[in-house]
Amino acid sequence: MEAYESVILVKNEVFVFKIPPKTTNRGYRAADWNLQEPHWTGRMRLVTKGDELIMKLEDKTSGELFAKCPIDKYPGVALESVTDSSRYFVVRIQDDNGRSAYIGLGFGDRSDSFDLNVALQDHFKWLRKEQEGEQGQQQQLDLSFKDGETIKINMKITKKDGSEGSRPRRAGATSVGGLLPPPPGGSKLPPPPSPQHVPNPFGAPAVPNTEWGDFNSASSASQQAKPTTPANQQNWVQF
């Protein structure tokens, strides 16, 4: 698809001057020109076509092209500011055969020269971003897996309190030796009830819980089993 031409700046009155050859490396000075008698007066248009930027000097009425200046960068050789004024520039014009010449270009108002500076800077800033974006797409890293390529991930399980622990034990799992694991929470089984709390299935009175309880139980049982001695034999002593 052919690129279309876009106009980014138009100034309806500009002045063109013949300039003497530069004699020093300090740059051009507008004071050395004959500013009272411009060589040509007309319109300036700054147009873009694709990545190209061209300054066109045209007749105000007919639009006939007087000269054109391709600008590849700014500031640069194609368009250079003078050292003693902000309203004047040195422009390198070219014809279709590639021949070039240098002329002086001036504006009647400082705001016009300011607009030219801003338009040039914005264009080359946009062009630089476009080039960086294309290079970034070409150099984009390929993070896809190759054939047969694998990765290993080490994962650590973190508890709610922030400490690291091993994987939780499955429910119903037993410890070594077939013993059941302790109940959760570390609870203990209650101790067996003492003899004084064991219910008597025969309804007999409970024996007091003393250290001679077993002996007393046996003595009471023997007393119950002892036969009653008749009254006439109570005076005999039993051996």
PDB file of N, CA, C and O in Angstrom, residues 176-222:
ATOM      1  N   VAL A 176       3.709 -46.790  62.902  1.00  0.00           N
ATOM      2  CA  VAL A 176       4.528 -47.990  62.763  1.00  0.00           C
ATOM      3  C   VAL A 176       4.124 -49.002  63.827  1.00  0.00           C
ATOM      4  O   VAL A 176       3.912 -48.676  64.991  1.00  0.00           O
ATOM      5  N   GLY A 177       4.027 -50.284  63.464  1.00  0.00           N
ATOM      6  CA  GLY A 177       3.663 -51.336  64.394  1.00  0.00           C
ATOM      7  C   GLY A 177       2.185 -51.581  64.505  1.00  0.00           C
ATOM      8  O   GLY A 177       1.744 -52.377  65.332  1.00  0.00           O
ATOM      9  N   GLY A 178       1.379 -50.909  63.729  1.00  0.00           N
ATOM     10  CA  GLY A 178      -0.060 -51.139  63.754  1.00  0.00           C
ATOM     11  C   GLY A 178      -0.783 -50.406  64.851  1.00  0.00           C
ATOM     12  O   GLY A 178      -1.970 -50.649  65.071  1.00  0.00           O
ATOM     13  N   LEU A 179      -0.081 -49.544  65.613  1.00  0.00           N
ATOM     14  CA  LEU A 179      -0.736 -48.813  66.692  1.00  0.00           C
ATOM     15  C   LEU A 179      -1.433 -47.595  66.137  1.00  0.00           C
ATOM     16  O   LEU A 179      -0.966 -46.965  65.211  1.00  0.00           O
ATOM     17  N   LEU A 180      -2.556 -47.300  66.742  1.00  0.00           N
ATOM     18  CA  LEU A 180      -3.295 -46.122  66.317  1.00  0.00           C
ATOM     19  C   LEU A 180      -2.574 -44.861  66.758  1.00  0.00           C
ATOM     20  O   LEU A 180      -1.968 -44.833  67.827  1.00  0.00           O
ATOM     21  N   PRO A 181      -2.618 -43.836  65.983  1.00  0.00           N
ATOM     22  CA  PRO A 181      -2.007 -42.577  66.418  1.00  0.00           C
ATOM     23  C   PRO A 181      -2.778 -41.948  67.552  1.00  0.00           C
ATOM     24  O   PRO A 181      -3.951 -42.266  67.766  1.00  0.00           O
ATOM     25  N   PRO A 182      -2.147 -41.080  68.324  1.00  0.00           N
ATOM     26  CA  PRO A 182      -2.866 -40.439  69.436  1.00  0.00           C
ATOM     27  C   PRO A 182      -3.989 -39.562  68.905  1.00  0.00           C
ATOM     28  O   PRO A 182      -3.948 -39.082  67.778  1.00  0.00           O
ATOM     29  N   PRO A 183      -5.030 -39.411  69.726  1.00  0.00           N
ATOM     30  CA  PRO A 183      -6.166 -38.588  69.276  1.00  0.00           C
ATOM     31  C   PRO A 183      -5.732 -37.150  69.089  1.00  0.00           C
ATOM     32  O   PRO A 183      -4.762 -36.711  69.699  1.00  0.00           O
ATOM     33  N   PRO A 184      -6.397 -36.426  68.229  1.00  0.00           N
ATOM     34  CA  PRO A 184      -6.024 -35.013  68.029  1.00  0.00           C
ATOM     35  C   PRO A 184      -6.211 -34.203  69.287  1.00  0.00           C
ATOM     36  O   PRO A 184      -7.112 -34.456  70.073  1.00  0.00           O
ATOM     37  N   GLY A 185      -5.325 -33.222  69.436  1.00  0.00           N
ATOM     38  CA  GLY A 185      -5.416 -32.355  70.609  1.00  0.00           C
ATOM     39  C   GLY A 185      -4.637 -32.864  71.791  1.00  0.00           C
ATOM     40  O   GLY A 185      -4.538 -32.199  72.809  1.00  0.00           O
ATOM     41  N   GLY A 186      -4.073 -34.101  71.742  1.00  0.00           N
ATOM     42  CA  GLY A 186      -3.265 -34.621  72.840  1.00  0.00           C
ATOM     43  C   GLY A 186      -4.063 -34.962  74.085  1.00  0.00           C
ATOM     44  O   GLY A 186      -3.550 -34.890  75.198  1.00  0.00           O
ATOM     45  N   SER A 187      -5.384 -35.305  73.973  1.00  0.00           N
ATOM     46  CA  SER A 187      -6.191 -35.642  75.148  1.00  0.00           C
ATOM     47  C   SER A 187      -5.811 -37.011  75.674  1.00  0.00           C
ATOM     48  O   SER A 187      -5.393 -37.886  74.936  1.00  0.00           O
ATOM     49  N   LYS A 188      -5.937 -37.211  76.984  1.00  0.00           N
ATOM     50  CA  LYS A 188      -5.592 -38.462  77.641  1.00  0.00           C
ATOM     51  C   LYS A 188      -6.863 -39.177  78.104  1.00  0.00           C
ATOM     52  O   LYS A 188      -7.886 -38.557  78.387  1.00  0.00           O
ATOM     53  N   LEU A 189      -6.756 -40.517  78.192  1.00  0.00           N
ATOM     54  CA  LEU A 189      -7.871 -41.306  78.716  1.00  0.00           C
ATOM     55  C   LEU A 189      -8.012 -41.082  80.215  1.00  0.00           C
ATOM     56  O   LEU A 189      -7.018 -40.943  80.934  1.00  0.00           O
ATOM     57  N   PRO A 190      -9.221 -41.074  80.760  1.00  0.00           N
ATOM     58  CA  PRO A 190      -9.407 -40.882  82.205  1.00  0.00           C
ATOM     59  C   PRO A 190      -8.899 -42.098  82.975  1.00  0.00           C
ATOM     60  O   PRO A 190      -8.926 -43.217  82.479  1.00  0.00           O
ATOM     61  N   PRO A 191      -8.389 -41.921  84.217  1.00  0.00           N
ATOM     62  CA  PRO A 191      -7.911 -43.052  85.017  1.00  0.00           C
ATOM     63  C   PRO A 191      -9.062 -43.960  85.428  1.00  0.00           C
ATOM     64  O   PRO A 191     -10.224 -43.547  85.457  1.00  0.00           O
ATOM     65  N   PRO A 192      -8.779 -45.263  85.754  1.00  0.00           N
ATOM     66  CA  PRO A 192      -9.853 -46.183  86.175  1.00  0.00           C
ATOM     67  C   PRO A 192     -10.440 -45.742  87.512  1.00  0.00           C
ATOM     68  O   PRO A 192      -9.760 -45.130  88.330  1.00  0.00           O
ATOM     69  N   PRO A 193     -11.706 -46.023  87.736  1.00  0.00           N
ATOM     70  CA  PRO A 193     -12.348 -45.603  89.007  1.00  0.00           C
ATOM     71  C   PRO A 193     -11.761 -46.349  90.198  1.00  0.00           C
ATOM     72  O   PRO A 193     -11.321 -47.490  90.091  1.00  0.00           O
ATOM     73  N   SER A 194     -11.716 -45.684  91.358  1.00  0.00           N
ATOM     74  CA  SER A 194     -11.226 -46.296  92.590  1.00  0.00           C
ATOM     75  C   SER A 194     -12.230 -47.311  93.113  1.00  0.00           C
ATOM     76  O   SER A 194     -13.408 -47.274  92.771  1.00  0.00           O
ATOM     77  N   PRO A 195     -11.769 -48.251  93.962  1.00  0.00           N
ATOM     78  CA  PRO A 195     -12.684 -49.299  94.462  1.00  0.00           C
ATOM     79  C   PRO A 195     -13.879 -48.759  95.210  1.00  0.00           C
ATOM     80  O   PRO A 195     -14.940 -49.363  95.200  1.00  0.00           O
ATOM     81  N   GLN A 196     -13.723 -47.577  95.808  1.00  0.00           N
ATOM     82  CA  GLN A 196     -14.852 -47.075  96.580  1.00  0.00           C
ATOM     83  C   GLN A 196     -15.973 -46.577  95.691  1.00  0.00           C
ATOM     84  O   GLN A 196     -17.078 -46.378  96.157  1.00  0.00           O
ATOM     85  N   HIS A 197     -15.689 -46.361  94.407  1.00  0.00           N
ATOM     86  CA  HIS A 197     -16.735 -45.917  93.490  1.00  0.00           C
ATOM     87  C   HIS A 197     -17.293 -47.041  92.673  1.00  0.00           C
ATOM     88  O   HIS A 197     -18.161 -46.810  91.845  1.00  0.00           O
ATOM     89  N   VAL A 198     -16.762 -48.297  92.805  1.00  0.00           N
ATOM     90  CA  VAL A 198     -17.295 -49.417  92.029  1.00  0.00           C
ATOM     91  C   VAL A 198     -18.623 -49.865  92.635  1.00  0.00           C
ATOM     92  O   VAL A 198     -18.691 -50.137  93.836  1.00  0.00           O
ATOM     93  N   PRO A 199     -19.685 -49.931  91.884  1.00  0.00           N
ATOM     94  CA  PRO A 199     -20.999 -50.325  92.447  1.00  0.00           C
ATOM     95  C   PRO A 199     -20.985 -51.782  92.862  1.00  0.00           C
ATOM     96  O   PRO A 199     -20.363 -52.631  92.235  1.00  0.00           O
ATOM     97  N   ASN A 200     -21.672 -52.104  93.979  1.00  0.00           N
ATOM     98  CA  ASN A 200     -21.781 -53.471  94.513  1.00  0.00           C
ATOM     99  C   ASN A 200     -22.976 -54.146  93.883  1.00  0.00           C
ATOM    100  O   ASN A 200     -24.111 -53.722  94.087  1.00  0.00           O
ATOM    101  N   PRO A 201     -22.708 -55.207  93.097  1.00  0.00           N
ATOM    102  CA  PRO A 201     -23.865 -55.826  92.412  1.00  0.00           C
ATOM    103  C   PRO A 201     -24.780 -56.565  93.359  1.00  0.00           C
ATOM    104  O   PRO A 201     -25.937 -56.829  93.045  1.00  0.00           O
ATOM    105  N   PHE A 202     -24.348 -56.967  94.559  1.00  0.00           N
ATOM    106  CA  PHE A 202     -25.184 -57.726  95.494  1.00  0.00           C
ATOM    107  C   PHE A 202     -25.845 -56.858  96.536  1.00  0.00           C
ATOM    108  O   PHE A 202     -26.505 -57.348  97.444  1.00  0.00           O
ATOM    109  N   GLY A 203     -25.681 -55.544  96.444  1.00  0.00           N
ATOM    110  CA  GLY A 203     -26.349 -54.666  97.386  1.00  0.00           C
ATOM    111  C   GLY A 203     -25.718 -54.648  98.746  1.00  0.00           C
ATOM    112  O   GLY A 203     -26.309 -54.136  99.689  1.00  0.00           O
ATOM    113  N   ALA A 204     -24.520 -55.240  98.925  1.00  0.00           N
ATOM    114  CA  ALA A 204     -23.839 -55.232 100.221  1.00  0.00           C
ATOM    115  C   ALA A 204     -23.266 -53.861 100.493  1.00  0.00           C
ATOM    116  O   ALA A 204     -22.935 -53.130  99.555  1.00  0.00           O
ATOM    117  N   PRO A 205     -23.157 -53.511 101.736  1.00  0.00           N
ATOM    118  CA  PRO A 205     -22.596 -52.191 102.068  1.00  0.00           C
ATOM    119  C   PRO A 205     -21.154 -52.106 101.633  1.00  0.00           C
ATOM    120  O   PRO A 205     -20.419 -53.073 101.703  1.00  0.00           O
ATOM    121  N   ALA A 206     -20.792 -50.959 101.137  1.00  0.00           N
ATOM    122  CA  ALA A 206     -19.437 -50.745 100.633  1.00  0.00           C
ATOM    123  C   ALA A 206     -18.451 -50.724 101.767  1.00  0.00           C
ATOM    124  O   ALA A 206     -18.733 -50.202 102.842  1.00  0.00           O
ATOM    125  N   VAL A 207     -17.284 -51.341 101.578  1.00  0.00           N
ATOM    126  CA  VAL A 207     -16.231 -51.370 102.590  1.00  0.00           C
ATOM    127  C   VAL A 207     -15.463 -50.062 102.523  1.00  0.00           C
ATOM    128  O   VAL A 207     -15.131 -49.601 101.436  1.00  0.00           O
ATOM    129  N   PRO A 208     -15.221 -49.436 103.652  1.00  0.00           N
ATOM    130  CA  PRO A 208     -14.461 -48.166 103.619  1.00  0.00           C
ATOM    131  C   PRO A 208     -13.127 -48.373 102.950  1.00  0.00           C
ATOM    132  O   PRO A 208     -12.501 -49.417 103.098  1.00  0.00           O
ATOM    133  N   ASN A 209     -12.714 -47.349 102.204  1.00  0.00           N
ATOM    134  CA  ASN A 209     -11.473 -47.406 101.439  1.00  0.00           C
ATOM    135  C   ASN A 209     -10.317 -47.051 102.353  1.00  0.00           C
ATOM    136  O   ASN A 209      -9.978 -45.896 102.530  1.00  0.00           O
ATOM    137  N   THR A 210      -9.758 -48.106 103.032  1.00  0.00           N
ATOM    138  CA  THR A 210      -8.580 -47.930 103.880  1.00  0.00           C
ATOM    139  C   THR A 210      -7.524 -48.875 103.413  1.00  0.00           C
ATOM    140  O   THR A 210      -7.760 -49.736 102.577  1.00  0.00           O
ATOM    141  N   GLU A 211      -6.346 -48.670 103.946  1.00  0.00           N
ATOM    142  CA  GLU A 211      -5.263 -49.546 103.532  1.00  0.00           C
ATOM    143  C   GLU A 211      -5.435 -50.966 104.065  1.00  0.00           C
ATOM    144  O   GLU A 211      -4.795 -51.888 103.609  1.00  0.00           O
ATOM    145  N   TRP A 212      -6.376 -51.188 105.087  1.00  0.00           N
ATOM    146  CA  TRP A 212      -6.675 -52.536 105.595  1.00  0.00           C
ATOM    147  C   TRP A 212      -8.034 -52.992 105.106  1.00  0.00           C
ATOM    148  O   TRP A 212      -8.668 -53.857 105.688  1.00  0.00           O
ATOM    149  N   GLY A 213      -8.457 -52.450 103.986  1.00  0.00           N
ATOM    150  CA  GLY A 213      -9.811 -52.793 103.490  1.00  0.00           C
ATOM    151  C   GLY A 213      -9.956 -54.263 103.175  1.00  0.00           C
ATOM    152  O   GLY A 213     -10.961 -54.881 103.508  1.00  0.00           O
ATOM    153  N   ASP A 214      -8.958 -54.891 102.539  1.00  0.00           N
ATOM    154  CA  ASP A 214      -9.067 -56.304 102.169  1.00  0.00           C
ATOM    155  C   ASP A 214      -9.098 -57.190 103.407  1.00  0.00           C
ATOM    156  O   ASP A 214      -9.828 -58.187 103.488  1.00  0.00           O
ATOM    157  N   PHE A 215      -8.292 -56.797 104.414  1.00  0.00           N
ATOM    158  CA  PHE A 215      -8.269 -57.608 105.641  1.00  0.00           C
ATOM    159  C   PHE A 215      -9.574 -57.512 106.370  1.00  0.00           C
ATOM    160  O   PHE A 215     -10.119 -58.482 106.888  1.00  0.00           O
ATOM    161  N   ASN A 216     -10.138 -56.310 106.430  1.00  0.00           N
ATOM    162  CA  ASN A 216     -11.424 -56.123 107.113  1.00  0.00           C
ATOM    163  C   ASN A 216     -12.520 -56.873 106.415  1.00  0.00           C
ATOM    164  O   ASN A 216     -13.439 -57.393 107.025  1.00  0.00           O
ATOM    165  N   SER A 217     -12.423 -56.928 105.073  1.00  0.00           N
ATOM    166  CA  SER A 217     -13.459 -57.667 104.340  1.00  0.00           C
ATOM    167  C   SER A 217     -13.414 -59.128 104.676  1.00  0.00           C
ATOM    168  O   SER A 217     -14.432 -59.791 104.862  1.00  0.00           O
ATOM    169  N   ALA A 218     -12.220 -59.675 104.769  1.00  0.00           N
ATOM    170  CA  ALA A 218     -12.103 -61.092 105.103  1.00  0.00           C
ATOM    171  C   ALA A 218     -12.549 -61.367 106.516  1.00  0.00           C
ATOM    172  O   ALA A 218     -13.185 -62.384 106.817  1.00  0.00           O
ATOM    173  N   SER A 219     -12.253 -60.467 107.472  1.00  0.00           N
ATOM    174  CA  SER A 219     -12.643 -60.657 108.880  1.00  0.00           C
ATOM    175  C   SER A 219     -14.141 -60.609 109.032  1.00  0.00           C
ATOM    176  O   SER A 219     -14.751 -61.401 109.760  1.00  0.00           O
ATOM    177  N   SER A 220     -14.762 -59.666 108.328  1.00  0.00           N
ATOM    178  CA  SER A 220     -16.220 -59.568 108.426  1.00  0.00           C
ATOM    179  C   SER A 220     -16.887 -60.783 107.843  1.00  0.00           C
ATOM    180  O   SER A 220     -17.896 -61.265 108.347  1.00  0.00           O
ATOM    181  N   ALA A 221     -16.298 -61.318 106.781  1.00  0.00           N
ATOM    182  CA  ALA A 221     -16.898 -62.514 106.172  1.00  0.00           C
ATOM    183  C   ALA A 221     -16.785 -63.715 107.085  1.00  0.00           C
ATOM    184  O   ALA A 221     -17.703 -64.532 107.199  1.00  0.00           O
ATOM    185  N   SER A 222     -15.633 -63.813 107.800  1.00  0.00           N
ATOM    186  CA  SER A 222     -15.463 -64.946 108.718  1.00  0.00           C
ATOM    187  C   SER A 222     -16.364 -64.830 109.924  1.00  0.00           C
ATOM    188  O   SER A 222     -16.863 -65.816 110.466  1.00  0.00           O
TER     189      SER A 222
END
